[in-house]
C-alpha cells in the first residue's frame, strides 16, 4: 500500500524566478544593511518593479532556462484546434 517514488532534485536552472531574485540581490540588496524590515521590503519591491518593467530582462531570464512560452502556446493552440475539429 505504500510506495516510495524517487523525486527529482530541485532544478533551479529551470526556474526563471531564481534569476529574478539573483539580480535583485546583486543590485538592490548589494551592500544594503537595512535598519528595518520596511527598508528591506522597499528595496525588494524596487528591484521587483525594475525587473518586471523590463521586457528584455524578463525574456532573458526565460531564455536562460531554455523554456519558451511561445512553444507552449503554439502547442496548446494545436491541441485546442484538434479538439474542436479544426485540424492541426
XYZ file of C-alpha atoms in Angstrom:
88
model
C 0.000 0.000 0.000
C 2.947 2.320 0.454
C 5.212 3.001 -2.476
C 8.277 5.224 -2.365
C 8.898 7.249 -5.504
C 12.231 8.977 -6.117
C 11.670 12.646 -6.826
C 13.981 14.768 -8.955
C 16.147 17.310 -7.237
C 15.211 20.949 -7.426
C 16.276 22.333 -10.799
C 16.992 25.991 -10.090
C 18.253 26.431 -13.657
C 14.699 25.836 -14.910
C 13.129 28.426 -12.605
C 13.300 31.971 -14.006
C 12.445 33.379 -10.557
C 15.880 32.290 -9.365
C 17.364 34.716 -11.892
C 14.954 37.451 -10.764
C 15.974 37.126 -7.120
C 19.626 36.826 -8.119
C 19.579 40.156 -9.923
C 17.568 41.854 -7.154
C 20.101 40.620 -4.594
C 23.001 41.755 -6.780
C 21.609 45.254 -7.401
C 19.131 46.428 -4.766
C 20.484 44.352 -1.877
C 24.171 44.772 -2.726
C 25.841 46.252 0.359
C 22.430 47.068 1.863
C 22.259 46.977 5.624
C 18.645 47.914 6.356
C 17.698 49.352 9.725
C 14.194 47.917 9.474
C 12.161 45.319 7.642
C 10.324 48.145 5.902
C 13.586 49.313 4.345
C 14.377 45.782 3.155
C 10.850 45.424 1.776
C 11.152 48.731 -0.078
C 14.424 47.591 -1.658
C 12.854 44.259 -2.696
C 9.822 45.965 -4.218
C 12.038 48.429 -6.086
C 14.031 45.541 -7.533
C 10.966 43.544 -8.497
C 9.457 46.606 -10.194
C 12.730 47.190 -12.056
C 12.855 43.616 -13.307
C 9.132 43.460 -14.061
C 9.221 46.640 -16.111
C 11.973 45.337 -18.401
C 10.605 43.161 -21.195
C 14.142 42.274 -22.323
C 15.256 41.267 -18.829
C 12.213 39.055 -18.219
C 12.678 37.219 -21.501
C 16.429 36.912 -20.892
C 15.641 35.061 -17.655
C 13.201 32.834 -19.519
C 15.753 32.213 -22.291
C 18.296 31.222 -19.644
C 16.036 28.332 -18.628
C 15.722 27.066 -22.179
C 11.936 27.189 -21.839
C 9.738 29.118 -24.230
C 6.204 30.365 -23.615
C 5.610 30.599 -27.365
C 6.278 26.900 -27.850
C 3.726 26.048 -25.188
C 1.159 28.491 -26.597
C 1.575 27.088 -30.116
C 1.297 23.531 -28.808
C -1.849 24.372 -26.813
C -3.448 26.028 -29.860
C -2.834 22.892 -31.934
C -4.444 20.735 -29.256
C -7.409 23.113 -28.947
C -7.966 23.250 -32.730
C -7.689 19.468 -32.963
C -10.169 19.082 -30.110
C -12.660 21.405 -31.813
C -12.240 19.580 -35.109
C -10.456 22.484 -36.781
C -7.404 20.477 -37.746
C -3.762 20.857 -36.667
